[in-house]
Tab-separated table of C-alpha atoms in Angstrom:
chain	number	residue	atom	x	y	z
Q	23	UNK	CA	-9.843	17.448	-64.289
Q	24	UNK	CA	-9.188	13.761	-63.541
Q	25	UNK	CA	-10.512	12.415	-60.252
Q	26	UNK	CA	-7.653	11.918	-57.743
Q	27	UNK	CA	-6.789	8.280	-57.143
Q	28	UNK	CA	-8.372	7.086	-53.908
Q	29	UNK	CA	-6.409	4.846	-51.582
Q	30	UNK	CA	-7.718	2.727	-48.744
Q	31	UNK	CA	-5.906	2.655	-45.435
Q	32	UNK	CA	-5.532	-0.620	-43.541
Q	33	UNK	CA	-4.637	-0.644	-39.858
Q	34	UNK	CA	-3.473	-3.985	-38.480
Q	35	UNK	CA	-3.320	-4.015	-34.675
Q	36	UNK	CA	-1.995	-6.528	-32.191
Q	37	UNK	CA	-1.862	-6.467	-28.413
Q	38	UNK	CA	1.603	-5.145	-27.617
Q	39	UNK	CA	5.025	-5.996	-26.305
Q	40	UNK	CA	7.726	-4.547	-24.056
Q	41	UNK	CA	10.562	-2.713	-25.784
Q	42	UNK	CA	12.939	-5.251	-24.266
Q	43	UNK	CA	12.806	-8.186	-21.848
Q	44	UNK	CA	14.345	-6.069	-19.107
Q	45	UNK	CA	12.304	-5.506	-15.960
Q	46	UNK	CA	11.880	-1.755	-16.460
Q	47	UNK	CA	10.473	-2.124	-19.972
Q	48	UNK	CA	8.248	-5.007	-18.909
Q	49	UNK	CA	6.947	-2.907	-16.015
Q	50	UNK	CA	6.019	-0.067	-18.386
Q	51	UNK	CA	4.198	-2.476	-20.672
Q	52	UNK	CA	2.294	-4.125	-17.824
Q	53	UNK	CA	1.368	-0.746	-16.342
Q	54	UNK	CA	-0.307	0.276	-19.589
Q	55	UNK	CA	-1.902	-3.120	-20.185
Q	56	UNK	CA	-3.234	-3.830	-16.705
Q	57	UNK	CA	-4.628	-0.349	-16.103
Q	58	UNK	CA	-6.810	-0.528	-19.222
Q	59	UNK	CA	-10.372	-0.350	-17.935
Q	60	UNK	CA	-11.509	-2.871	-20.538
Q	61	UNK	CA	-8.935	-5.422	-19.358
Q	62	UNK	CA	-9.381	-4.867	-15.622
Q	63	UNK	CA	-12.960	-3.663	-15.332
Q	64	UNK	CA	-12.906	-2.140	-11.890
Q	65	UNK	CA	-13.134	1.544	-10.901
Q	66	UNK	CA	-10.023	3.555	-11.799
Q	67	UNK	CA	-9.674	4.677	-8.181
Q	68	UNK	CA	-9.113	1.032	-7.257
Q	69	UNK	CA	-7.498	-0.226	-10.464
Q	70	UNK	CA	-4.573	2.189	-10.659
Q	71	UNK	CA	-3.231	1.965	-7.080
Q	72	UNK	CA	-3.811	-1.792	-6.945
Q	73	UNK	CA	-2.052	-2.654	-10.181
Q	74	UNK	CA	0.523	0.122	-10.426
Q	75	UNK	CA	1.330	-0.034	-6.737
Q	76	UNK	CA	1.172	-3.754	-6.016
Q	77	UNK	CA	0.462	-6.171	-8.862
Q	78	UNK	CA	2.786	-4.800	-11.548
Q	79	UNK	CA	5.854	-4.332	-9.298
Q	80	UNK	CA	5.495	-7.946	-8.142
Q	81	UNK	CA	4.711	-9.331	-11.582
Q	82	UNK	CA	7.260	-7.445	-13.708
Q	83	UNK	CA	10.453	-9.279	-12.611
Q	84	UNK	CA	8.798	-12.674	-13.117
Q	85	UNK	CA	7.392	-11.666	-16.505
Q	86	UNK	CA	10.786	-10.297	-17.574
Q	87	UNK	CA	12.351	-13.728	-17.057
Q	88	UNK	CA	9.656	-15.295	-19.213
Q	89	UNK	CA	10.116	-12.691	-21.946
Q	90	UNK	CA	13.838	-13.491	-21.948
Q	91	UNK	CA	12.965	-17.062	-22.956
Q	92	UNK	CA	10.876	-15.734	-25.815
Q	93	UNK	CA	13.101	-12.936	-27.121
Q	94	UNK	CA	14.891	-13.460	-30.424
Q	95	UNK	CA	18.518	-12.337	-30.233
Q	96	UNK	CA	18.417	-10.675	-33.647
Q	97	UNK	CA	14.801	-9.609	-34.203
Q	98	UNK	CA	13.485	-9.050	-30.687
Q	99	UNK	CA	9.848	-9.679	-29.766
Q	100	UNK	CA	8.114	-12.272	-31.988
Q	101	UNK	CA	4.778	-10.468	-31.705
Q	102	UNK	CA	6.425	-7.347	-33.124
Q	103	UNK	CA	8.513	-8.817	-35.926
Q	104	UNK	CA	5.762	-11.172	-37.060
Q	105	UNK	CA	3.408	-8.172	-37.138
Q	106	UNK	CA	5.817	-6.114	-39.226
Q	107	UNK	CA	6.372	-9.058	-41.576
Q	108	UNK	CA	2.597	-9.426	-41.966
Q	109	UNK	CA	2.225	-5.720	-42.680
Q	110	UNK	CA	4.855	-5.844	-45.427
Q	111	UNK	CA	3.452	-8.948	-47.104
Q	112	UNK	CA	-0.183	-7.825	-46.922
Q	113	UNK	CA	0.891	-4.533	-48.487
Q	114	UNK	CA	2.502	-6.449	-51.342
Q	115	UNK	CA	-0.581	-8.640	-51.727
Q	116	UNK	CA	-3.011	-5.691	-51.812
Q	117	UNK	CA	-0.936	-3.417	-54.038
Q	118	UNK	CA	-0.709	0.361	-54.370
Q	119	UNK	CA	-4.432	0.994	-53.982
Q	120	UNK	CA	-3.969	0.321	-50.268
Q	121	UNK	CA	-1.713	1.677	-47.529
Q	122	UNK	CA	-1.087	-0.863	-44.758
Q	123	UNK	CA	0.070	0.276	-41.306
Q	124	UNK	CA	0.770	-1.714	-38.161
Q	125	UNK	CA	0.309	-0.677	-34.544
Q	126	UNK	CA	0.115	-2.093	-31.045
Q	127	UNK	CA	-2.588	-1.432	-28.467
Q	128	UNK	CA	0.095	-1.120	-25.792
Q	129	UNK	CA	3.570	0.355	-26.261
Q	130	UNK	CA	5.254	0.696	-29.670
Q	131	UNK	CA	4.576	1.080	-32.541
Q	132	UNK	CA	1.476	2.795	-31.234
Q	133	UNK	CA	-1.994	2.927	-32.749
Q	134	UNK	CA	-1.604	6.705	-32.837
Q	135	UNK	CA	1.576	6.569	-34.950
Q	136	UNK	CA	-0.026	4.058	-37.325
Q	137	UNK	CA	-3.110	6.267	-37.749
Q	138	UNK	CA	-0.903	9.278	-38.425
Q	139	UNK	CA	0.862	7.261	-41.110
Q	140	UNK	CA	-2.486	6.638	-42.790
Q	141	UNK	CA	-3.558	10.253	-42.394
Q	142	UNK	CA	-0.291	11.446	-43.976
Q	143	UNK	CA	-1.027	9.147	-46.923
Q	144	UNK	CA	-4.387	10.954	-47.376
Q	145	UNK	CA	-6.346	7.711	-47.498
Q	146	UNK	CA	-10.009	7.924	-48.451
Q	147	UNK	CA	-11.142	5.511	-45.753
Q	148	UNK	CA	-9.652	3.195	-43.134
Q	149	UNK	CA	-10.231	-0.486	-42.446
Q	150	UNK	CA	-9.182	-1.492	-38.924
Q	151	UNK	CA	-8.348	-5.155	-38.364
Q	152	UNK	CA	-7.519	-6.035	-34.749
Q	153	UNK	CA	-5.602	-9.297	-35.020
Q	154	UNK	CA	-7.794	-11.129	-32.499
Q	155	UNK	CA	-9.979	-13.751	-34.227
Q	156	UNK	CA	-12.608	-13.854	-31.482
Q	157	UNK	CA	-14.093	-10.556	-30.303
Q	158	UNK	CA	-13.618	-9.648	-26.647
Q	159	UNK	CA	-14.193	-6.269	-25.041
Q	160	UNK	CA	-10.729	-6.534	-23.466
Q	161	UNK	CA	-8.928	-7.007	-26.796
Q	162	UNK	CA	-10.799	-5.996	-29.960
Q	163	UNK	CA	-13.079	-3.656	-28.018
Q	164	UNK	CA	-10.087	-1.928	-26.441
Q	165	UNK	CA	-8.477	-1.392	-29.860
Q	166	UNK	CA	-11.701	0.053	-31.252
Q	167	UNK	CA	-12.048	2.417	-28.304
Q	168	UNK	CA	-8.450	3.610	-28.702
Q	169	UNK	CA	-8.825	4.221	-32.441
Q	170	UNK	CA	-11.971	6.265	-31.879
Q	171	UNK	CA	-10.296	8.161	-29.051
Q	172	UNK	CA	-7.574	9.358	-31.442
Q	173	UNK	CA	-9.650	10.104	-34.536
Q	174	UNK	CA	-12.239	12.115	-32.602
Q	175	UNK	CA	-9.688	14.956	-32.508
Q	176	UNK	CA	-9.097	14.939	-36.277
Q	177	UNK	CA	-10.779	17.812	-38.069
Q	178	UNK	CA	-11.528	15.537	-41.036
Q	179	UNK	CA	-12.443	11.979	-40.087
Q	180	UNK	CA	-12.561	9.501	-42.984
Q	181	UNK	CA	-14.942	6.564	-43.123
Q	182	UNK	CA	-13.725	3.850	-40.762
Q	183	UNK	CA	-14.682	0.172	-40.948
Q	184	UNK	CA	-13.874	-2.236	-38.112
Q	185	UNK	CA	-13.466	-5.945	-38.712
Q	186	UNK	CA	-14.649	-6.923	-35.258
Q	187	UNK	CA	-14.376	-10.698	-35.484
Q	188	UNK	CA	-13.108	-13.326	-37.902
Q	189	UNK	CA	-13.656	-16.382	-35.722
Q	190	UNK	CA	-15.338	-18.246	-38.577
Q	191	UNK	CA	-13.549	-16.639	-41.526
Q	192	UNK	CA	-12.829	-19.358	-44.131
Q	193	UNK	CA	-9.299	-18.111	-44.834
Q	194	UNK	CA	-8.399	-17.967	-41.145
Q	195	UNK	CA	-9.766	-21.460	-40.544
Q	196	UNK	CA	-8.065	-22.921	-43.632
Q	197	UNK	CA	-4.728	-21.397	-42.608
Q	198	UNK	CA	-4.819	-23.015	-39.165
Q	199	UNK	CA	-6.072	-26.309	-40.602
Q	200	UNK	CA	-3.086	-26.385	-42.946
Q	201	UNK	CA	-0.702	-25.786	-40.036
Q	202	UNK	CA	-2.398	-28.537	-38.040
Q	203	UNK	CA	-2.347	-31.073	-40.856
Q	204	UNK	CA	1.369	-30.486	-41.325
Q	205	UNK	CA	1.945	-31.495	-37.686
Q	206	UNK	CA	-0.496	-34.413	-37.828
Q	207	UNK	CA	1.437	-35.840	-40.774
Q	208	UNK	CA	4.482	-36.188	-38.506
Q	209	UNK	CA	2.862	-38.033	-35.576
Q	210	UNK	CA	-0.233	-40.017	-34.646
Q	211	UNK	CA	-1.765	-37.992	-31.788
Q	212	UNK	CA	-4.239	-39.357	-29.261
Q	213	UNK	CA	-6.042	-36.058	-28.799
Q	214	UNK	CA	-6.201	-32.402	-29.873
Q	215	UNK	CA	-6.558	-29.407	-27.541
Q	216	UNK	CA	-7.785	-26.003	-28.683
Q	217	UNK	CA	-6.579	-23.658	-25.926
Q	218	UNK	CA	-7.896	-20.080	-25.942
Q	219	UNK	CA	-6.902	-17.102	-23.872
Q	220	UNK	CA	-9.317	-16.899	-20.964
Q	221	UNK	CA	-11.400	-13.949	-19.827
Q	222	UNK	CA	-13.510	-13.503	-16.685
Q	223	UNK	CA	-16.995	-14.981	-16.941
Q	224	UNK	CA	-18.417	-11.580	-16.012
Q	225	UNK	CA	-16.981	-10.114	-19.243
Q	226	UNK	CA	-19.107	-12.530	-21.243
Q	227	UNK	CA	-22.208	-11.896	-19.158
Q	228	UNK	CA	-21.797	-8.101	-19.334
Q	229	UNK	CA	-21.875	-8.293	-23.125
Q	230	UNK	CA	-24.688	-10.821	-23.370
Q	231	UNK	CA	-27.396	-9.829	-25.843
Q	232	UNK	CA	-30.648	-9.502	-23.852
Q	233	UNK	CA	-29.408	-12.091	-21.335
Q	234	UNK	CA	-28.994	-14.784	-24.007
Q	235	UNK	CA	-25.681	-16.108	-22.705
Q	236	UNK	CA	-25.829	-18.639	-19.884
Q	237	UNK	CA	-22.233	-19.931	-20.168
Q	238	UNK	CA	-23.624	-23.304	-21.210
Q	239	UNK	CA	-25.208	-25.046	-24.180
Q	240	UNK	CA	-26.143	-21.687	-25.705
Q	241	UNK	CA	-22.613	-21.681	-27.179
Q	242	UNK	CA	-23.209	-24.935	-29.089
Q	243	UNK	CA	-24.564	-22.871	-31.981
Q	244	UNK	CA	-23.228	-19.601	-33.373
Q	245	UNK	CA	-25.978	-17.159	-34.271
Q	246	UNK	CA	-27.056	-13.513	-34.233
Q	247	UNK	CA	-27.722	-13.636	-30.489
Q	248	UNK	CA	-24.178	-14.672	-29.551
Q	249	UNK	CA	-22.240	-13.276	-32.522
Q	250	UNK	CA	-20.009	-11.277	-30.163
Q	251	UNK	CA	-19.923	-13.734	-27.285
Q	252	UNK	CA	-16.259	-14.651	-26.833
Q	253	UNK	CA	-17.045	-18.133	-25.560
Q	254	UNK	CA	-19.438	-18.882	-28.441
Q	255	UNK	CA	-16.835	-17.692	-30.931
Q	256	UNK	CA	-14.169	-19.962	-29.430
Q	257	UNK	CA	-16.462	-22.958	-29.748
Q	258	UNK	CA	-17.401	-21.963	-33.304
Q	259	UNK	CA	-13.731	-21.698	-34.304
Q	260	UNK	CA	-13.040	-25.085	-32.701
Q	261	UNK	CA	-15.903	-26.818	-34.512
Q	262	UNK	CA	-14.692	-25.476	-37.844
Q	263	UNK	CA	-11.085	-26.440	-37.157
Q	264	UNK	CA	-12.141	-29.911	-36.050
Q	265	UNK	CA	-14.185	-30.360	-39.214
Q	266	UNK	CA	-11.256	-29.268	-41.347
Q	267	UNK	CA	-8.926	-31.650	-39.523
Q	268	UNK	CA	-11.398	-34.535	-39.735
Q	269	UNK	CA	-11.835	-34.852	-35.963
Q	270	UNK	CA	-14.787	-36.400	-34.160
Q	271	UNK	CA	-16.230	-34.610	-31.133
Q	272	UNK	CA	-14.473	-37.014	-28.753
Q	273	UNK	CA	-11.088	-36.362	-30.359
Q	274	UNK	CA	-10.695	-32.767	-29.233
Q	275	UNK	CA	-11.211	-30.552	-26.179
Q	276	UNK	CA	-11.762	-26.801	-25.903
Q	277	UNK	CA	-10.022	-25.146	-22.953
Q	278	UNK	CA	-9.030	-21.699	-21.656
Q	279	UNK	CA	-5.649	-20.518	-20.398
Q	280	UNK	CA	-3.854	-17.484	-18.900
Q	281	UNK	CA	-6.251	-16.594	-16.084
Q	282	UNK	CA	-4.959	-13.851	-13.815
Q	283	UNK	CA	-6.807	-14.624	-10.606
Q	284	UNK	CA	-7.859	-17.678	-8.663
Q	285	UNK	CA	-10.961	-19.610	-9.546
Q	286	UNK	CA	-12.570	-19.040	-6.147
Q	287	UNK	CA	-12.228	-15.246	-6.148
Q	288	UNK	CA	-12.991	-14.548	-9.778
Q	289	UNK	CA	-14.178	-17.360	-12.074
Q	290	UNK	CA	-12.840	-17.281	-15.612
Q	291	UNK	CA	-14.045	-19.237	-18.606
Q	292	UNK	CA	-13.714	-22.958	-18.047
Q	293	UNK	CA	-12.415	-25.610	-18.362
Q	294	UNK	CA	-8.913	-24.414	-17.523
Q	295	UNK	CA	-6.216	-25.834	-19.795
Q	296	UNK	CA	-3.713	-26.568	-17.043
Q	297	UNK	CA	-6.273	-28.562	-15.047
Q	298	UNK	CA	-7.584	-30.533	-18.040
Q	299	UNK	CA	-4.223	-31.693	-19.363
Q	300	UNK	CA	-3.108	-33.002	-15.968
Q	301	UNK	CA	-5.915	-35.581	-16.162
Q	302	UNK	CA	-5.240	-36.717	-19.735
Q	303	UNK	CA	-2.582	-39.385	-19.086
Q	304	UNK	CA	-4.809	-41.188	-16.554
Q	305	UNK	CA	-7.451	-41.373	-19.293
Q	306	UNK	CA	-5.010	-42.974	-21.723
Q	307	UNK	CA	-4.226	-39.769	-23.629
Q	308	UNK	CA	-0.448	-39.824	-23.901
Q	309	UNK	CA	0.124	-37.610	-26.951
Q	310	UNK	CA	-1.498	-34.231	-27.594
Q	311	UNK	CA	-1.462	-31.734	-30.440
Q	312	UNK	CA	-2.191	-28.261	-29.051
Q	313	UNK	CA	-3.559	-25.264	-30.943
Q	314	UNK	CA	-3.773	-21.653	-29.723
Q	315	UNK	CA	-6.440	-20.280	-32.094
Q	316	UNK	CA	-6.950	-17.024	-30.191
Q	317	UNK	CA	-3.559	-15.854	-31.467
Q	318	UNK	CA	-2.419	-15.327	-35.051
Q	319	UNK	CA	1.223	-14.696	-34.130
Q	320	UNK	CA	3.496	-16.625	-31.822
Q	321	UNK	CA	4.006	-14.856	-28.507
Q	322	UNK	CA	4.450	-15.473	-24.799
Q	323	UNK	CA	1.050	-17.174	-24.463
Q	324	UNK	CA	1.725	-19.596	-27.328
Q	325	UNK	CA	5.456	-20.317	-27.377
Q	326	UNK	CA	6.093	-20.230	-23.635
Q	327	UNK	CA	2.776	-21.010	-21.946
Q	328	UNK	CA	1.368	-23.626	-24.336
Q	329	UNK	CA	4.581	-24.781	-25.969
Q	330	UNK	CA	6.791	-25.031	-22.875
Q	331	UNK	CA	4.873	-24.785	-19.604
Q	332	UNK	CA	1.942	-26.983	-20.613
Q	333	UNK	CA	4.341	-29.479	-22.158
Q	334	UNK	CA	6.213	-29.761	-18.841
Q	335	UNK	CA	2.955	-30.109	-16.919
Q	336	UNK	CA	1.615	-32.769	-19.284
Q	337	UNK	CA	4.814	-34.807	-19.173
Q	338	UNK	CA	5.067	-34.477	-15.375
Q	339	UNK	CA	1.557	-35.954	-15.203
Q	340	UNK	CA	2.577	-39.002	-17.249
Q	341	UNK	CA	2.135	-37.701	-20.801
Q	342	UNK	CA	4.639	-38.692	-23.460
Q	343	UNK	CA	4.353	-36.251	-26.366
Q	344	UNK	CA	3.081	-32.664	-26.480
Q	345	UNK	CA	3.314	-30.525	-29.603
Q	346	UNK	CA	2.243	-26.921	-30.179
Q	347	UNK	CA	0.983	-26.043	-33.658
Q	348	UNK	CA	2.900	-22.902	-34.700
Q	349	UNK	CA	0.777	-19.818	-35.127
Q	350	UNK	CA	-0.013	-18.256	-38.499
Q	351	UNK	CA	2.591	-15.481	-38.229
Q	352	UNK	CA	3.215	-14.370	-41.818
Q	353	UNK	CA	2.610	-17.626	-43.679
Q	354	UNK	CA	1.577	-17.023	-47.321
Q	355	UNK	CA	-1.868	-18.596	-46.879
Q	356	UNK	CA	-2.581	-16.355	-43.904
Q	357	UNK	CA	-1.331	-13.279	-45.761
Q	358	UNK	CA	-3.802	-14.019	-48.545
Q	359	UNK	CA	-6.587	-14.556	-46.001
Q	360	UNK	CA	-5.933	-11.169	-44.372
Q	361	UNK	CA	-5.866	-9.452	-47.755
Q	362	UNK	CA	-9.179	-11.053	-48.687
Q	363	UNK	CA	-10.827	-9.920	-45.437
Q	364	UNK	CA	-9.678	-6.396	-46.230
Q	365	UNK	CA	-10.927	-6.518	-49.822
Q	366	UNK	CA	-14.444	-7.558	-48.871
Q	367	UNK	CA	-14.712	-4.783	-46.286
């Protein structure tokens, strides 16, 4: 008897999105997101009443207005349609030996539905690729926990490989370098900013390998001791991007955005993007090219926060030209890079 053809399942996962930009749907999304114990690492007895009872009801109407700026009239949420486009194109790139599914950590399509799709295809093993270049317990770690939570109830559990970080993956770096060079060919920029999503400093310290991380010069090299340190990964990505773009050290700055709480109550990774860019014009930096290398698809944090809000802040401070480098989305070079990461795993 011939051996049955074996197929490999691929699960691509991104963060999540509301079903619509209406307040009710945004509230449901935020409730799921902000009660995740890996995102808000406080006891559930405090986390749930605080966020479901106070934070989310106050935040949802404001967030809904922001999502309305982002929403595409025909295709909906960019994070969703870029993810589905990537799934389709990676499937085409990999061919019939693979089955590629796409899910979201929060809301729909769910990780559970994507795993069921792979189980129905009777795949021999599964490769999980959370679409977060730099590992953080609140993003990649949360996806991994959710996947394991579902498959633990399967009677037959196939081999599962997690691609936990691709902060220094050559294909990822080359894809962003190409996007950056395309923008640099259009304008002579004074400076480049690599703005990453922030996380609380305590998240880094909690995951520090044998106390190695000191939130300082230890991140100037990327090694086995800080392989999963989010801050070290952000700096490693930035150094590689800068090298690919031909930038000197004084021509770029690494910053962190999107903090939820005030600096005094709960310090997040620094420097903060919004504070850094306000000082640029006084230093003679009047034109800035901004990257968001923590995201591989355009979303609220890239298009609205970096592309619109930071642009307004920079110009209000005396800046003249601010340009966001579009994310990788489903660009052909990025599709090939994703397929290659899957093949080697």
